[in-house]
CSV table of N, CA, C and O in Angstrom, one decimal:
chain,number,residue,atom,x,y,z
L,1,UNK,N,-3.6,36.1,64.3
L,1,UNK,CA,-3.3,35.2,63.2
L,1,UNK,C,-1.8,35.4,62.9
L,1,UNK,O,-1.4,36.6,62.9
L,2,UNK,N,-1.1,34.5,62.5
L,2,UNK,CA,0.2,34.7,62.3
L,2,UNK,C,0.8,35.1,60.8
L,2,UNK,O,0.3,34.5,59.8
L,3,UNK,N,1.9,36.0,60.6
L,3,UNK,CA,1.8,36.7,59.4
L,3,UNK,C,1.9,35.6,58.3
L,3,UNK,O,1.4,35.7,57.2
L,4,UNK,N,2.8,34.4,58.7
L,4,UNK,CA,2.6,33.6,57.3
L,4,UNK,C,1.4,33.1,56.7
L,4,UNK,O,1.1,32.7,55.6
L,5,UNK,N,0.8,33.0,57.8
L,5,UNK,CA,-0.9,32.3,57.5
L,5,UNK,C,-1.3,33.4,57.0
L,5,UNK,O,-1.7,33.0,55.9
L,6,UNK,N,-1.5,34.6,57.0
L,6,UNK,CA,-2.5,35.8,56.4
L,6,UNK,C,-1.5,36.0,54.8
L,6,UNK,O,-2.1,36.2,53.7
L,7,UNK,N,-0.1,35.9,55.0
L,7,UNK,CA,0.1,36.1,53.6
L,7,UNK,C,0.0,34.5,52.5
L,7,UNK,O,0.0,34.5,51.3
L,8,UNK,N,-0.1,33.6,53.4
L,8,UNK,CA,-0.4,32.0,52.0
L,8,UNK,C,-1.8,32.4,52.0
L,8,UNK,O,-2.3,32.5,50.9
L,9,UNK,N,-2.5,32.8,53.0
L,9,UNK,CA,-4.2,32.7,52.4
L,9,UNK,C,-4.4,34.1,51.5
L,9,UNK,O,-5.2,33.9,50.7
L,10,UNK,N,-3.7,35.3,51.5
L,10,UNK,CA,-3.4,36.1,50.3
L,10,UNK,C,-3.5,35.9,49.0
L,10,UNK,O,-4.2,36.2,48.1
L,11,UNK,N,-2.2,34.7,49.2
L,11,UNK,CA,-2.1,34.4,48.0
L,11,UNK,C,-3.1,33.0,47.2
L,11,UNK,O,-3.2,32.7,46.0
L,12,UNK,N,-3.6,32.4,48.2
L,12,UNK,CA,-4.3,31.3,47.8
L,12,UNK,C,-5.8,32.0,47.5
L,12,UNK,O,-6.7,31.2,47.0
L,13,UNK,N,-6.3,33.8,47.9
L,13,UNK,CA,-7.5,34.0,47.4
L,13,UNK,C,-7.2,34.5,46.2
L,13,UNK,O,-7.9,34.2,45.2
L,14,UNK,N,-6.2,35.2,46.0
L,14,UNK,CA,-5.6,35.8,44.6
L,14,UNK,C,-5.6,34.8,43.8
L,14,UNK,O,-6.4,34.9,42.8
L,15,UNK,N,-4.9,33.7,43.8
L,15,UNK,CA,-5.3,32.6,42.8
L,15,UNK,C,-6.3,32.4,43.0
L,15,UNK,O,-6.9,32.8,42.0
L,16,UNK,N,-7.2,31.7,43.8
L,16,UNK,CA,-8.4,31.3,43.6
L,16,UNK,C,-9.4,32.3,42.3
L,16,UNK,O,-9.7,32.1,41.1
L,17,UNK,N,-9.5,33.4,43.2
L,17,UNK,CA,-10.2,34.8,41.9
L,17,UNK,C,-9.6,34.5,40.7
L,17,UNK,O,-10.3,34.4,39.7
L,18,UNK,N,-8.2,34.4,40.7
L,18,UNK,CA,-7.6,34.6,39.0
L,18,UNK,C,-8.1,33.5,37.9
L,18,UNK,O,-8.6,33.6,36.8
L,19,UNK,N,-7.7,32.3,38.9
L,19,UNK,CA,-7.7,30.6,38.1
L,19,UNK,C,-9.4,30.3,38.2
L,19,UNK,O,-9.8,29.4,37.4
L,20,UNK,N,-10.0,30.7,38.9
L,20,UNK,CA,-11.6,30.0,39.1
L,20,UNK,C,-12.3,31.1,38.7
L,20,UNK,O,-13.3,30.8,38.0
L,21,UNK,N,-12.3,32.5,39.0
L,21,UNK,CA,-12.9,33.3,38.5
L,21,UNK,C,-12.8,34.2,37.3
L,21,UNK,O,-13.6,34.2,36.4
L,22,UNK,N,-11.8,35.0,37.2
L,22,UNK,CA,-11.4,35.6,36.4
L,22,UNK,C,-11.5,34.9,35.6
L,22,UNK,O,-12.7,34.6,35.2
L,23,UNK,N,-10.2,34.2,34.9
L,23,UNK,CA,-9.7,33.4,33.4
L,23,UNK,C,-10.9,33.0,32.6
L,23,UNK,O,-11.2,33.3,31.5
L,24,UNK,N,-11.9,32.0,33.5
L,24,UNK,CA,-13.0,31.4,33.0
L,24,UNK,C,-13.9,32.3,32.3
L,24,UNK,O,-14.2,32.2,31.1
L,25,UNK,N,-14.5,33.0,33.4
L,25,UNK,CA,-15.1,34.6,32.7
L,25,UNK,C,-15.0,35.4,31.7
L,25,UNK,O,-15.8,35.6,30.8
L,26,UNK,N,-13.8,35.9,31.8
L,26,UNK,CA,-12.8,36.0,29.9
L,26,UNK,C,-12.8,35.2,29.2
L,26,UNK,O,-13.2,35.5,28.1
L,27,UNK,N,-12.4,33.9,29.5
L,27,UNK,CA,-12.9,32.8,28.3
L,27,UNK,C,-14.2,32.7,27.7
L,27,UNK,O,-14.4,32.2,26.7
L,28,UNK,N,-15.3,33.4,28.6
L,28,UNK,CA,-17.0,32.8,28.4
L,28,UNK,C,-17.3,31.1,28.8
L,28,UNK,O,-18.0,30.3,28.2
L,29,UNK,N,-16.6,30.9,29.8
L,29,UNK,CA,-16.6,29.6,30.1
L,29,UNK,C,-17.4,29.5,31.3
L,29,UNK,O,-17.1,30.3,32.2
L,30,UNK,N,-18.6,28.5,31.6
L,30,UNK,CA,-19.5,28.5,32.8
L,30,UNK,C,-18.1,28.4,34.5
L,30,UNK,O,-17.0,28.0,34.7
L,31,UNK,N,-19.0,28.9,35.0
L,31,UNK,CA,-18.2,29.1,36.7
L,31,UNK,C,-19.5,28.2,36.7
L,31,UNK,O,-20.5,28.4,36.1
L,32,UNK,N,-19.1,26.8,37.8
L,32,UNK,CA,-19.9,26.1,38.1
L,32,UNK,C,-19.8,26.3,39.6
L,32,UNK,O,-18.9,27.0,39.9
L,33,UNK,N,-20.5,25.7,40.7
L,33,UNK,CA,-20.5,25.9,42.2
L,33,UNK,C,-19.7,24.6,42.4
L,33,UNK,O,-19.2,24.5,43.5
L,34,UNK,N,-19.3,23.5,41.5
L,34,UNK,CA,-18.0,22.7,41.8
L,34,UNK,C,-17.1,22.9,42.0
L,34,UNK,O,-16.3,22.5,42.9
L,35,UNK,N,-17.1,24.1,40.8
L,35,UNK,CA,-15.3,24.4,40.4
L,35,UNK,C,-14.9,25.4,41.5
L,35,UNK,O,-13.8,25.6,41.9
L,36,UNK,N,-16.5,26.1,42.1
L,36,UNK,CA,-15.9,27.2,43.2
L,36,UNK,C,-15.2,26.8,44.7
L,36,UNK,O,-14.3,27.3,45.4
L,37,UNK,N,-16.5,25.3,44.9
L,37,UNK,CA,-16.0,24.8,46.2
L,37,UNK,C,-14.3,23.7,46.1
L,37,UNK,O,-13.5,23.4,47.0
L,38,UNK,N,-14.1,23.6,45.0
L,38,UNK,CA,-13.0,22.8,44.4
L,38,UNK,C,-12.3,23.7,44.5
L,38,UNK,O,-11.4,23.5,45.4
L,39,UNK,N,-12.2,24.7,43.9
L,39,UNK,CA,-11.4,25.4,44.3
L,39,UNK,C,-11.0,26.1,45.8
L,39,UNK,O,-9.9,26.2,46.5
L,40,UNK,N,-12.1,26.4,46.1
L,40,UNK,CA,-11.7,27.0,47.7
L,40,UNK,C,-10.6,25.6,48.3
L,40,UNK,O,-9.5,25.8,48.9
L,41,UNK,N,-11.0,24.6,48.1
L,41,UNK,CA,-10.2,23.8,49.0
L,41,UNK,C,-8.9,23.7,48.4
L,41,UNK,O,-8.0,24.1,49.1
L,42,UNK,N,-8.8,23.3,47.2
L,42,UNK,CA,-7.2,23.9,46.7
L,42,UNK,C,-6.7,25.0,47.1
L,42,UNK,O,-5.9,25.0,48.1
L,43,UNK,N,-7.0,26.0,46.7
L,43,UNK,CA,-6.4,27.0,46.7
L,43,UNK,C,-6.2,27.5,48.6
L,43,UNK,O,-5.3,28.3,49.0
L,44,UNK,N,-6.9,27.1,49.2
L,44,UNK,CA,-7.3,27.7,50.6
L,44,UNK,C,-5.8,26.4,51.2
L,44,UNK,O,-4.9,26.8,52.0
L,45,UNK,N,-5.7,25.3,50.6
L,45,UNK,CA,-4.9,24.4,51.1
L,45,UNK,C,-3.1,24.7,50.6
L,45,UNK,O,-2.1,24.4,51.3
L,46,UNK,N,-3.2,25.5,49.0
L,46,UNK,CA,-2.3,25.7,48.3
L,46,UNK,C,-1.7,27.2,49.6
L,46,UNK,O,-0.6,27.6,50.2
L,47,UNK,N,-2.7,27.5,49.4
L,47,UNK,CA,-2.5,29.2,50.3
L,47,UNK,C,-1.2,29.1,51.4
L,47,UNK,O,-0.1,29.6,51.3
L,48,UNK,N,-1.9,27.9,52.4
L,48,UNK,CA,-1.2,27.4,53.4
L,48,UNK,C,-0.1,27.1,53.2
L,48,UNK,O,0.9,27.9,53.5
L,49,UNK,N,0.0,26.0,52.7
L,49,UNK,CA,1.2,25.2,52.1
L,49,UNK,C,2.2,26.6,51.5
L,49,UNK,O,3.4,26.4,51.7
L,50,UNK,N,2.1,27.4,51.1
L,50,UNK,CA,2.4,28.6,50.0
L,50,UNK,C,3.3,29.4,51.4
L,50,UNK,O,4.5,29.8,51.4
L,51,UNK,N,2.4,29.5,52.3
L,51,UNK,CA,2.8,30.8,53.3
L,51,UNK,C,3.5,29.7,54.1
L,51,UNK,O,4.4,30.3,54.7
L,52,UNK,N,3.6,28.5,54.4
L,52,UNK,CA,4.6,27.7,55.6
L,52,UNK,C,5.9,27.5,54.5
L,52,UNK,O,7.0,27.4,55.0
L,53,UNK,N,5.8,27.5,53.2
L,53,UNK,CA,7.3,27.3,53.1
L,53,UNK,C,8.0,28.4,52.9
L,53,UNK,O,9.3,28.4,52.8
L,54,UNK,N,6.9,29.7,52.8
L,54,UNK,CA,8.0,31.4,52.6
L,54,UNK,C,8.2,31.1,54.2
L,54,UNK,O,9.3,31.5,54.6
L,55,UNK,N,7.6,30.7,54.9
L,55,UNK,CA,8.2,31.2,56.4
L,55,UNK,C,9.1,30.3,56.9
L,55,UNK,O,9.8,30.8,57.8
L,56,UNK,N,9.4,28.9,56.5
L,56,UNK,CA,10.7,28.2,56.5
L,56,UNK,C,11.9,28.7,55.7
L,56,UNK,O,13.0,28.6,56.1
L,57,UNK,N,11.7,29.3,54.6
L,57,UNK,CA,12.5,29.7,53.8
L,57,UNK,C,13.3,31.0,53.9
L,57,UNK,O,14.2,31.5,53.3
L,58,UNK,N,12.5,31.4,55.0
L,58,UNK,CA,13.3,32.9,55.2
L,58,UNK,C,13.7,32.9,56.6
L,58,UNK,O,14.5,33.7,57.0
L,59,UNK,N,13.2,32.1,57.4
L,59,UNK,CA,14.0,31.6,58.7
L,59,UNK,C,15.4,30.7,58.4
L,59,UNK,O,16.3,30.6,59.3
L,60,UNK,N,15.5,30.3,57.0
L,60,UNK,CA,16.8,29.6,57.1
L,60,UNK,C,18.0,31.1,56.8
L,60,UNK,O,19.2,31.2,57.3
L,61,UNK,N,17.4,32.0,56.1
L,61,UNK,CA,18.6,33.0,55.4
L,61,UNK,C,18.8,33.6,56.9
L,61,UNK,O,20.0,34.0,57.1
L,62,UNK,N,17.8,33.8,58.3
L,62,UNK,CA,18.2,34.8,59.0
L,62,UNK,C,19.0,34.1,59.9
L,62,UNK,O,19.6,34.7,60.8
């Protein structure tokens, strides 16, 4: 797998846990199995999107 794909999906599980799991949990707020699959696809999509423009963005500086 190529390193920008393992670091956007990094960061899109890290959010996912923080924004869908965590926050809610501390709030006392229900985790619904919506908000989990809703989120996977954001965040799994954000992930991507997250790791292709660090990897455009640092191919322009080199």
């Amino acid at each position: 797998m190529k390193k920008w794909v393992k670091t956007g999906l990094t960061w899109g599980v890290t959010m996912f846990l923080m924004i869908v799991i965590v926050f809610p949990w501390f709030q006392g707020k229900e985790i619904t199995v919506k908000s989990v699959v809703v989120g996977i696809i954001l965040w799994g999509i954000g992930g991507i999107l997250f790791g292709f423009t660090m990897r455009k963005r640092f191919e322009e500086k080199n």
